[in-house]
Short mmCIF file of C-alpha atoms in Angstrom, two decimals:
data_model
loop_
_atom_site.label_atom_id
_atom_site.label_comp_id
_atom_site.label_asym_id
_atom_site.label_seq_id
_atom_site.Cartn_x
_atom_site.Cartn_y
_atom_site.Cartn_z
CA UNK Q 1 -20.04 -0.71 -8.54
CA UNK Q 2 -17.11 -0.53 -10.29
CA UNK Q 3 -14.34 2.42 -9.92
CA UNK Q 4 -12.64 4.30 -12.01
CA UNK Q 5 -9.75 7.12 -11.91
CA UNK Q 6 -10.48 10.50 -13.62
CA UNK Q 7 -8.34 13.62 -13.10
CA UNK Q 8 -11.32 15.68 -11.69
CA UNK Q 9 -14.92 15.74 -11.19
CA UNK Q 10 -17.27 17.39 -13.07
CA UNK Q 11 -20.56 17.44 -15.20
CA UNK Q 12 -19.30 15.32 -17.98
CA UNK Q 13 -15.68 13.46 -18.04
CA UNK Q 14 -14.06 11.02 -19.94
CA UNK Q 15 -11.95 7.70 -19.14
CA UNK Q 16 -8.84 7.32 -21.28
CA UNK Q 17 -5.72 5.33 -22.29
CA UNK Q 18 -6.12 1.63 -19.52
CA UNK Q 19 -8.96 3.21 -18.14
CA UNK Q 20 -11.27 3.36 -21.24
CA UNK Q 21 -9.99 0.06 -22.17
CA UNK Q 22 -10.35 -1.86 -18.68
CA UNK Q 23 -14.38 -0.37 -18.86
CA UNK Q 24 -15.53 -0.53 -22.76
CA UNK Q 25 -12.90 -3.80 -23.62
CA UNK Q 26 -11.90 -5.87 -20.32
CA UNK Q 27 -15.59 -5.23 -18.65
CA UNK Q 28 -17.39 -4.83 -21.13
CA UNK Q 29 -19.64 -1.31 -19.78
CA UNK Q 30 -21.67 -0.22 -21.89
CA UNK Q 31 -23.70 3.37 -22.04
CA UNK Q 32 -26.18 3.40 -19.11
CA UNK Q 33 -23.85 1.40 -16.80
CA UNK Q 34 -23.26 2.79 -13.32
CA UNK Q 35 -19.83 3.32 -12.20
CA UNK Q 36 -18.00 5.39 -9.44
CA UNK Q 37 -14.94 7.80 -10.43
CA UNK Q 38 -12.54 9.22 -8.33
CA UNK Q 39 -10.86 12.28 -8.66
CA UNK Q 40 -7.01 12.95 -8.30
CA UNK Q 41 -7.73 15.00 -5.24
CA UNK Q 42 -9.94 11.94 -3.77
CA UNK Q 43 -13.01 13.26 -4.39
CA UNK Q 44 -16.00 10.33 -5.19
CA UNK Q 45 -19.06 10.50 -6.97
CA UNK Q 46 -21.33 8.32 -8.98
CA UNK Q 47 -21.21 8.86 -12.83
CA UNK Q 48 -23.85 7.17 -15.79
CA UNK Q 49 -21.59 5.94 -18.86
CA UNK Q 50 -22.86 7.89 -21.85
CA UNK Q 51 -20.63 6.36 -25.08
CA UNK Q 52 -18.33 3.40 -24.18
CA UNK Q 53 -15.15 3.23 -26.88
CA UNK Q 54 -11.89 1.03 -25.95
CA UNK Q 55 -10.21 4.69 -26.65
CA UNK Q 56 -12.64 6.91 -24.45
CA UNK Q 57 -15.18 6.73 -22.08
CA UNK Q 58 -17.67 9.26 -21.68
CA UNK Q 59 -20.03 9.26 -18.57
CA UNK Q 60 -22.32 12.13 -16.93
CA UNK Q 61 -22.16 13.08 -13.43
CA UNK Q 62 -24.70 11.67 -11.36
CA UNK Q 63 -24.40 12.65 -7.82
CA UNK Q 64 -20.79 13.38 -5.19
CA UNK Q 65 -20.42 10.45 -3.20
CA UNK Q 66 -20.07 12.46 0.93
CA UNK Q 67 -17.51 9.58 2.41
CA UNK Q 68 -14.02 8.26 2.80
CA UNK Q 69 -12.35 5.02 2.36
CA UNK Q 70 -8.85 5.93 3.67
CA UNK Q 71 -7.91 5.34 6.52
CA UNK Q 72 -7.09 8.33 9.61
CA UNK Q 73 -3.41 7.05 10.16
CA UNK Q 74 -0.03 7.15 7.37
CA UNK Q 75 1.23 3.93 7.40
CA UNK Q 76 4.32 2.86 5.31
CA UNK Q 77 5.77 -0.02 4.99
CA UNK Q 78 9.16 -1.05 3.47
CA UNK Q 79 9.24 -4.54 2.77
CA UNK Q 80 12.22 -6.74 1.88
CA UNK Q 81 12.85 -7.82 -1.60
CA UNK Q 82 11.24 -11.29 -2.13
CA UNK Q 83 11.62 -13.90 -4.84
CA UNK Q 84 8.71 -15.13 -7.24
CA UNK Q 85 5.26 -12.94 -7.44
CA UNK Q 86 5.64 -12.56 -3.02
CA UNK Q 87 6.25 -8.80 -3.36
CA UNK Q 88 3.31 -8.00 -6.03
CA UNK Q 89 1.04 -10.52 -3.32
CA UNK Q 90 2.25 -7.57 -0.91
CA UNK Q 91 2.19 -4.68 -2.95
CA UNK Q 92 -1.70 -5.97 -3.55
CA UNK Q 93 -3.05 -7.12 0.54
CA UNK Q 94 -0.99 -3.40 1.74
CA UNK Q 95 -3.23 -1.37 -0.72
CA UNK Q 96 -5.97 -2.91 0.05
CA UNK Q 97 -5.38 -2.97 3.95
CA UNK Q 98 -5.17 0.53 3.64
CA UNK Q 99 -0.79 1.17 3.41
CA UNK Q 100 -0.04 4.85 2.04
CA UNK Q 101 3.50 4.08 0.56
CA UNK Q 102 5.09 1.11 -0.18
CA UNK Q 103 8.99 1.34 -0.11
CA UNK Q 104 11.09 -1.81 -1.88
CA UNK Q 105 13.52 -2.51 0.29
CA UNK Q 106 17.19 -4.66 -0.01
CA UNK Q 107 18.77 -6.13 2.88
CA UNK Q 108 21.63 -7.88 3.20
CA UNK Q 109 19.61 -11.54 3.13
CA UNK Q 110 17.66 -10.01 0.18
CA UNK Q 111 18.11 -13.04 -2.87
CA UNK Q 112 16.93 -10.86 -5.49
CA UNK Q 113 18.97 -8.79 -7.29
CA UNK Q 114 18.05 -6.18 -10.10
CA UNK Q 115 20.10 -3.99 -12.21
CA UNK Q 116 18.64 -0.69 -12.79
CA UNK Q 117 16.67 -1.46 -16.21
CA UNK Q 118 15.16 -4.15 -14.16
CA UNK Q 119 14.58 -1.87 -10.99
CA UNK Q 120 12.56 0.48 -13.37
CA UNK Q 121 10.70 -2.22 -14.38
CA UNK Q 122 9.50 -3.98 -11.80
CA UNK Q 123 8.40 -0.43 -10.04
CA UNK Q 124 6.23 0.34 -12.95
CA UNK Q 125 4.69 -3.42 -12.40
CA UNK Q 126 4.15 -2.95 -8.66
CA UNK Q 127 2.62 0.53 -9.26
CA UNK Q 128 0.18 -0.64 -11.36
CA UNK Q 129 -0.87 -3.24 -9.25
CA UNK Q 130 -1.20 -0.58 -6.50
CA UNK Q 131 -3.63 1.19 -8.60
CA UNK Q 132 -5.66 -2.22 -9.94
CA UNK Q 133 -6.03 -3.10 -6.11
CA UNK Q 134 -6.97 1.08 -4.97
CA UNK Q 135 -9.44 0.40 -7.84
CA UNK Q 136 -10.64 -3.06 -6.54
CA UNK Q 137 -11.21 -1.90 -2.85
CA UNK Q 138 -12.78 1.58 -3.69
CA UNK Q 139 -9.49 4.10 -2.72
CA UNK Q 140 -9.64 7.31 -2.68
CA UNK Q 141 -6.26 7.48 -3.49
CA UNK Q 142 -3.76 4.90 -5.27
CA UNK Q 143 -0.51 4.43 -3.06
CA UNK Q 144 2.97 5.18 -3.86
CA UNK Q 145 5.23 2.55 -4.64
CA UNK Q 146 8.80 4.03 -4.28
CA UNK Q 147 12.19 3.51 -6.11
CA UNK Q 148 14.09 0.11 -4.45
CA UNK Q 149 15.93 1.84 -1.80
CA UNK Q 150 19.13 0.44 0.47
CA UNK Q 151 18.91 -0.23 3.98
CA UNK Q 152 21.16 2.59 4.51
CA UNK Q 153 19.17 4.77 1.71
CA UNK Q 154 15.45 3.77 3.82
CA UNK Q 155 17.20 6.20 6.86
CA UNK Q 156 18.11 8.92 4.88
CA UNK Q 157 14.77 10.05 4.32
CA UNK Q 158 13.01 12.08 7.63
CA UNK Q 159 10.36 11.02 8.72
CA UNK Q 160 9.45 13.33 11.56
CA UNK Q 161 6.94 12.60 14.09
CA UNK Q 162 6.65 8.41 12.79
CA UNK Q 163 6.83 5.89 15.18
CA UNK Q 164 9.04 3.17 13.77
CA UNK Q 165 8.59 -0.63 14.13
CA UNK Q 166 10.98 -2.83 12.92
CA UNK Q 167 9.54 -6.27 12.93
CA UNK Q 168 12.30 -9.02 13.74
CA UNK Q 169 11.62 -13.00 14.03
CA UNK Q 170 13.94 -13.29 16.85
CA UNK Q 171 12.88 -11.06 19.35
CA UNK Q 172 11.05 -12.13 22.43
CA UNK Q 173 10.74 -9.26 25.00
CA UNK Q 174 8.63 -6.78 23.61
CA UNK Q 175 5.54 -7.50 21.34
CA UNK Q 176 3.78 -5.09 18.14
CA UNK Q 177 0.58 -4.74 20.70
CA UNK Q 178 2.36 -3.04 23.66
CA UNK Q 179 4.11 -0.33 21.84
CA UNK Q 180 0.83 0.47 19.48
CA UNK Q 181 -1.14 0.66 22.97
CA UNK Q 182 1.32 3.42 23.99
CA UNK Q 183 1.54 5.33 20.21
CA UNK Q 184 -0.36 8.52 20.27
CA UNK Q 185 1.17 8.60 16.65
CA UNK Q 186 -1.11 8.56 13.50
CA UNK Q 187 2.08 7.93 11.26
CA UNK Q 188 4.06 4.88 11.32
CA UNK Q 189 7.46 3.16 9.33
CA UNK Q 190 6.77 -0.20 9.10
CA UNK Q 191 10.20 -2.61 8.46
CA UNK Q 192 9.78 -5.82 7.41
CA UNK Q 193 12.73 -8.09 6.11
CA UNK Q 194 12.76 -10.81 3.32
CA UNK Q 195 12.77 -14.50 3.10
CA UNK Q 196 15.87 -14.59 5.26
CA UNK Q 197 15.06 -11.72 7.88
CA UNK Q 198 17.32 -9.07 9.16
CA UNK Q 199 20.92 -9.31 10.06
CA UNK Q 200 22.66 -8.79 13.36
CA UNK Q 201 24.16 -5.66 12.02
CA UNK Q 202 20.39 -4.32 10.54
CA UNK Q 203 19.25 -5.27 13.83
CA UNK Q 204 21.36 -2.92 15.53
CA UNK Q 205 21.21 -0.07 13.16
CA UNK Q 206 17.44 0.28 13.55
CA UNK Q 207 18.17 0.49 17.32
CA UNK Q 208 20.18 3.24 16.93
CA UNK Q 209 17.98 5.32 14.80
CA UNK Q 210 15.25 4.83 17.52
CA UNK Q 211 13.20 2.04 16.13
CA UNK Q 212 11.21 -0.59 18.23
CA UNK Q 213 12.38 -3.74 17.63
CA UNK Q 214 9.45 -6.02 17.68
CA UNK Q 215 7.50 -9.39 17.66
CA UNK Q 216 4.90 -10.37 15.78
CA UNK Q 217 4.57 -13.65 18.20
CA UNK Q 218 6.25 -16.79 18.50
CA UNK Q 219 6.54 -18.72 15.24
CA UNK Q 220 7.73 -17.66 12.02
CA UNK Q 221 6.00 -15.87 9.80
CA UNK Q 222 6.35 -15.95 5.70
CA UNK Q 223 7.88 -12.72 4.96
CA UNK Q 224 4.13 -11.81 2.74
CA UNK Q 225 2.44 -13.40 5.91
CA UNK Q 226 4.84 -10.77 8.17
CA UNK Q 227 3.94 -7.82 6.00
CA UNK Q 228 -0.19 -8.18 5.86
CA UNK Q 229 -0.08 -9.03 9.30
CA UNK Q 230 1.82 -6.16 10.61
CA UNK Q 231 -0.39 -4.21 8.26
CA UNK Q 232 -3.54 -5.58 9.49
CA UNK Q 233 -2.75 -5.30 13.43
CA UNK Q 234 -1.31 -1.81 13.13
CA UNK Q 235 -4.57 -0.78 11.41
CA UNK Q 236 -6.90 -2.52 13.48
CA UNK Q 237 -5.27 -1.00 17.05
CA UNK Q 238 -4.71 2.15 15.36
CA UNK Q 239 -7.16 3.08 12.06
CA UNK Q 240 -10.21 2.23 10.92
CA UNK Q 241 -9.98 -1.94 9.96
CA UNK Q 242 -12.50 -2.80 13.24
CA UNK Q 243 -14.84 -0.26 11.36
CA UNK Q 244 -15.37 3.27 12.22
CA UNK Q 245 -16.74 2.72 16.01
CA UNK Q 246 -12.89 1.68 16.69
CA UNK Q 247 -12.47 5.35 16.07
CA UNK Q 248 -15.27 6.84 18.31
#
C-alpha cells in the first residue's frame, strides 16, 4: 500500500503540492484506491482516496493503523562528503535502515567541495530523498538531513548520553561488535569518513572527545559500503533489524 505524508489525521484530509502530484500524476491513484497516510506526529492509518487531482487529493479515513516502524534506538550518522550520486545512495539505504539524522560531513580527505549556494542545494536534494525513501519503507517519520557541518563544527553540538563510534579502516584492536555488546545506550553518533578515510589528526581528535575508534573488519570497505554496514550492524545488535523478538 502506498504512503503518503499529511499534517494530521482525521475524518477527511487532503494531499497537496508533491504529494497530490506523486498520487493523482506519477501513480496514477485514482478515487477508491487504498493508501496509508502518516501524520506529522507519526501517527498511521489507512485512508480511501475520494477525488484524485494533480493539485489535491482528497481521501476519507478508514481505520488508525495500532503499530510502529521506527526503530527503539537514535542513531545518527555523519558521513563524509563523497563524489558522484555515493552520498544520495547513503542518504537513501540510512533511511531506510532506520538512521534518525543524517549529518554531511567534510574531512580533511573530503574531494568535494561546495560553496554555500551549492551547500543549500544539495541539502534540499538529500532531504527529499530522505522523505521519498521514509515514504518507500513505510516511516513514521522522515529523517533529518542536516546543514554540511566541519569536523570541528560535528563536536560542537552535545550529544549527551550517545555512545560514539568512529569507524576507521586502519584499526585492528578493537572491533564495532565488542563495544555494541557492552552499550546499554539506545543513542548512538555514528562517524564515517569519505573516499579517502580519516586523517591522523581526525583520528586523534575523536579520541579525545571520548569516541571508540573502531573496525568494521579487515578489508576495506567503500565509504557507501562503510556507512550501510555500520548502519545495519548497529541496528541489528542494538534495534529492531533481526525483527522484534531481538527486542524481547
Amino acid at each position: 500500500m502506498r504512503q503518503f505524508f499529511v499534517r494530521e489525521i482525521k475524518d477527511v484530509m487532503v494531499l497537496t503540492g508533491d504529494e497530490a502530484w506523486h498520487a493523482a500524476k506519477v501513480l496514477r491513484l485514482k478515487a477508491g484506491s487504498n493508501i496509508q497516510v502518516v501524520s506529522a506526529n507519526g501517527q498511521a492509518a489507512e485512508a480511501c482516496i475520494v477525488c484524485a487531482d494533480p493539485t489535491e487529493v482528497t481521501v476519507r479515513l478508514l481505520s488508525v493503523i495500532e503499530r510502529t516502524s521506527e526503530p527503539p534506538i537514535h542513531i545518527t550518522l555523519a558521513q563524509g562528503l563523497a563524489k558522484g550520486d555515493k552520498f544520495d545512495y547513503v542518504v537513501q539505504k540510512a533511511v531506510e535502515l532506520g538512521v534518525h539524522t543524517i549529518i554531511p560531513l567534510v574531512t580533511e580527505h573530503c574531494v568535494v567541495k561546495y560553496d554555500a549556494a551549492k551547500k543549500q542545494q544539495k541539502q534540499a536534494r538529500w532531504q527529499k530523498i530522505a522523505a521519498e525513501a521514509a515514504k518507500q519503507c513505510h516511516r513514521l517519520s522522515v529523517p533529518v538531513v542536516q546543514d554540511i557541518l566541519s569536523f570541528s563544527e560535528l563536536w560542537m553540538q552535545e550529544r549527551p548520553n550517545y555512545t560514539t563510534l568512529f569507524f576507521y579502516e586502519q584499526e585492528d584492536k578493537l572491533g564495532v561488535k565488542q563495544i555494541l555488546q557492552q552499550s546499554m545506550q539506545q543513542s548512538f553518533l555514528l562517524i564515517v569518513g569519505p573516499e579517502g578515510g580519516f586523517s591522523k589528526n581526525e583520528v586523534a581528535g575523536a579520541r579525545e572527545r571520548g569516541a571508540h575508534v573502531v573496525s568494521l573488519g579487515p578489508r576495506i570497505l567503500r565509504t557507501e559500503t562503510a556507512a550501510t554496514s555500520a548502519l545495519a550492524i548497529v541496528m541489528y545488535e542494538c534495534g529492531d533489524l533481526g525483527g522484534t523478538l531481538c527486542q524481547e
